[in-house]
mmCIF file of C-alpha atoms in Angstrom:
data_model
loop_
_atom_site.group_PDB
_atom_site.id
_atom_site.type_symbol
_atom_site.label_atom_id
_atom_site.label_comp_id
_atom_site.label_asym_id
_atom_site.label_seq_id
_atom_site.Cartn_x
_atom_site.Cartn_y
_atom_site.Cartn_z
ATOM 1 C CA MET A 1 -73.859 153.111 -78.881
ATOM 2 C CA PRO A 2 -77.241 154.060 -77.369
ATOM 3 C CA LEU A 3 -77.282 155.201 -73.765
ATOM 4 C CA GLY A 4 -79.417 152.215 -72.746
ATOM 5 C CA ASN A 5 -76.729 149.774 -73.886
ATOM 6 C CA VAL A 6 -74.056 151.712 -72.003
ATOM 7 C CA PHE A 7 -76.239 151.707 -68.896
ATOM 8 C CA ARG A 8 -76.779 147.944 -69.159
ATOM 9 C CA ARG A 9 -73.088 147.191 -69.605
ATOM 10 C CA VAL A 10 -71.866 149.443 -66.806
ATOM 11 C CA PHE A 11 -74.448 148.467 -64.204
ATOM 12 C CA ARG A 12 -74.914 144.796 -65.143
ATOM 13 C CA PRO A 13 -72.778 143.545 -62.206
ATOM 14 C CA VAL A 14 -74.717 145.693 -59.757
ATOM 15 C CA ILE A 15 -78.298 145.145 -60.834
ATOM 16 C CA GLY A 16 -77.953 141.745 -62.414
ATOM 17 C CA ARG A 17 -79.318 140.843 -65.793
ATOM 18 C CA ALA A 18 -82.700 142.471 -65.287
ATOM 19 C CA TYR A 19 -82.148 144.815 -68.219
ATOM 20 C CA SER A 20 -80.895 142.215 -70.667
ATOM 21 C CA THR A 21 -83.087 141.343 -73.615
ATOM 22 C CA ALA A 22 -83.518 138.137 -75.554
ATOM 23 C CA THR A 23 -81.223 139.375 -78.320
ATOM 24 C CA GLU A 24 -78.462 140.182 -75.829
ATOM 25 C CA LYS A 25 -78.724 136.709 -74.339
ATOM 26 C CA SER A 26 -78.274 135.124 -77.729
ATOM 27 C CA GLN A 27 -75.230 137.243 -78.600
ATOM 28 C CA LYS A 28 -72.027 136.441 -76.709
ATOM 29 C CA SER A 29 -69.852 139.542 -76.293
ATOM 30 C CA TRP A 30 -66.327 139.853 -74.957
ATOM 31 C CA VAL A 31 -67.714 141.561 -71.842
ATOM 32 C CA ASP A 32 -69.672 138.434 -70.915
ATOM 33 C CA SER A 33 -66.550 136.284 -71.148
ATOM 34 C CA LEU A 34 -64.684 138.316 -68.507
ATOM 35 C CA SER A 35 -64.710 137.376 -64.856
ATOM 36 C CA PRO A 36 -66.700 139.793 -62.679
ATOM 37 C CA THR A 37 -63.563 141.066 -60.957
ATOM 38 C CA VAL A 38 -61.799 141.886 -64.222
ATOM 39 C CA TYR A 39 -64.969 143.455 -65.617
ATOM 40 C CA ARG A 40 -65.443 145.702 -62.565
ATOM 41 C CA PHE A 41 -61.774 146.673 -62.679
ATOM 42 C CA LYS A 42 -62.106 147.693 -66.329
ATOM 43 C CA VAL A 43 -65.252 149.713 -65.580
ATOM 44 C CA ALA A 44 -63.522 151.460 -62.661
ATOM 45 C CA THR A 45 -60.493 152.181 -64.853
ATOM 46 C CA GLU A 46 -62.613 153.759 -67.574
ATOM 47 C CA ALA A 47 -64.596 155.781 -65.023
ATOM 48 C CA THR A 48 -61.339 157.046 -63.507
ATOM 49 C CA LYS A 49 -60.035 158.045 -66.934
ATOM 50 C CA GLU A 50 -63.249 159.934 -67.643
ATOM 51 C CA TRP A 51 -63.041 161.690 -64.254
ATOM 52 C CA TRP A 52 -59.371 162.578 -64.939
ATOM 53 C CA ARG A 53 -60.305 164.135 -68.294
ATOM 54 C CA ARG A 54 -63.386 165.908 -66.977
ATOM 55 C CA GLU A 55 -61.555 167.471 -63.994
ATOM 56 C CA LYS A 56 -58.561 168.334 -66.211
ATOM 57 C CA LEU A 57 -56.178 166.709 -63.769
ATOM 58 C CA GLY A 58 -52.500 166.306 -64.443
ATOM 59 C CA PRO A 59 -49.065 166.970 -63.084
ATOM 60 C CA PRO A 60 -48.164 170.619 -62.507
ATOM 61 C CA SER A 61 -46.453 172.462 -65.310
ATOM 62 C CA LEU A 62 -43.066 174.116 -64.838
ATOM 63 C CA ASP A 63 -44.796 177.505 -64.670
ATOM 64 C CA GLN A 64 -46.816 176.406 -61.615
ATOM 65 C CA TRP A 65 -43.859 175.329 -59.440
ATOM 66 C CA PRO A 66 -42.690 178.853 -58.470
ATOM 67 C CA GLU A 67 -46.239 179.752 -57.439
ATOM 68 C CA ALA A 68 -46.489 176.638 -55.268
ATOM 69 C CA ARG A 69 -43.107 177.373 -53.705
ATOM 70 C CA ASN A 70 -44.238 180.932 -52.869
ATOM 71 C CA ILE A 71 -47.409 179.600 -51.221
ATOM 72 C CA PHE A 72 -45.471 177.119 -49.069
ATOM 73 C CA ASN A 73 -42.884 179.766 -48.134
ATOM 74 C CA ARG A 74 -45.679 182.134 -47.086
ATOM 75 C CA LEU A 75 -47.351 179.415 -45.007
ATOM 76 C CA TYR A 76 -44.051 178.540 -43.334
ATOM 77 C CA SER A 77 -43.302 182.157 -42.490
ATOM 78 C CA ASP A 78 -46.853 182.618 -41.137
ATOM 79 C CA PHE A 79 -46.513 179.625 -38.832
ATOM 80 C CA ALA A 80 -43.018 180.629 -37.753
ATOM 81 C CA SER A 81 -44.135 184.175 -36.850
ATOM 82 C CA GLY A 82 -47.488 183.210 -35.335
ATOM 83 C CA ALA A 83 -49.425 185.072 -38.033
ATOM 84 C CA PHE A 84 -51.436 181.942 -38.836
ATOM 85 C CA MET A 85 -54.031 183.181 -36.359
ATOM 86 C CA LYS A 86 -55.323 185.547 -39.060
ATOM 87 C CA TYR A 87 -56.738 182.627 -41.037
ATOM 88 C CA GLY A 88 -60.472 182.142 -40.717
ATOM 89 C CA ARG A 89 -62.477 179.031 -40.097
ATOM 90 C CA ASP A 90 -63.119 178.463 -43.813
ATOM 91 C CA ASP A 91 -59.411 178.646 -44.607
ATOM 92 C CA ILE A 92 -58.641 176.097 -41.905
ATOM 93 C CA PHE A 93 -61.297 173.699 -43.230
ATOM 94 C CA LYS A 94 -60.002 174.096 -46.786
ATOM 95 C CA GLY A 95 -56.462 173.372 -45.602
ATOM 96 C CA ALA A 96 -57.606 170.340 -43.631
ATOM 97 C CA LYS A 97 -59.503 169.033 -46.657
ATOM 98 C CA LEU A 98 -56.474 169.528 -48.893
ATOM 99 C CA GLY A 99 -54.229 167.834 -46.331
ATOM 100 C CA GLY A 100 -56.644 164.898 -46.164
ATOM 101 C CA GLU A 101 -56.618 164.560 -49.944
ATOM 102 C CA VAL A 102 -52.826 164.601 -50.036
ATOM 103 C CA LEU A 103 -52.674 161.998 -47.253
ATOM 104 C CA GLY A 104 -55.230 159.839 -49.064
ATOM 105 C CA PHE A 105 -53.296 159.923 -52.339
ATOM 106 C CA PHE A 106 -50.115 159.088 -50.433
ATOM 107 C CA LEU A 107 -51.737 156.118 -48.691
ATOM 108 C CA VAL A 108 -53.244 154.779 -51.922
ATOM 109 C CA GLY A 109 -49.820 155.064 -53.553
ATOM 110 C CA GLU A 110 -48.302 153.138 -50.660
ATOM 111 C CA MET A 111 -50.906 150.397 -51.010
ATOM 112 C CA ILE A 112 -50.229 150.146 -54.740
ATOM 113 C CA GLY A 113 -46.483 150.033 -54.137
ATOM 114 C CA ARG A 114 -46.784 147.322 -51.486
ATOM 115 C CA ARG A 115 -49.429 145.429 -53.455
ATOM 116 C CA SER A 116 -51.166 144.917 -50.150
ATOM 117 C CA LEU A 117 -53.541 146.824 -47.898
ATOM 118 C CA ILE A 118 -51.718 145.988 -44.690
ATOM 119 C CA GLY A 119 -47.948 145.685 -44.376
ATOM 120 C CA TYR A 120 -45.407 144.291 -46.761
ATOM 121 C CA LYS A 121 -45.432 140.712 -47.984
ATOM 122 C CA THR A 122 -42.550 138.899 -46.311
ATOM 123 C CA GLU A 123 -42.860 135.465 -47.882
#
């Protein structure tokens, strides 16, 4: 599929039908039959899959767990002994960024689990 067609299909909801041609208007595709919400969801899903593959994301392997445990044990012992003062400004910002990412993933997981942005559905 040429890049122009991909561009038109991905950005059609955002920029309208300015890039559509007469031949596209005459041909009815399955994408045109979807509601805009479903279409945008499918585009976001595919973009997320591509990002997942490109960043090589995935759950940790069994070989990585001991390393993570050693890092957390070292951090705990540093905070318990007061040696955390040796960390520089860059290390603190990196830790804060990582903590924010973990909190964000947790909150998104909570929203997915509740199926609601705010609170649990009680009805």
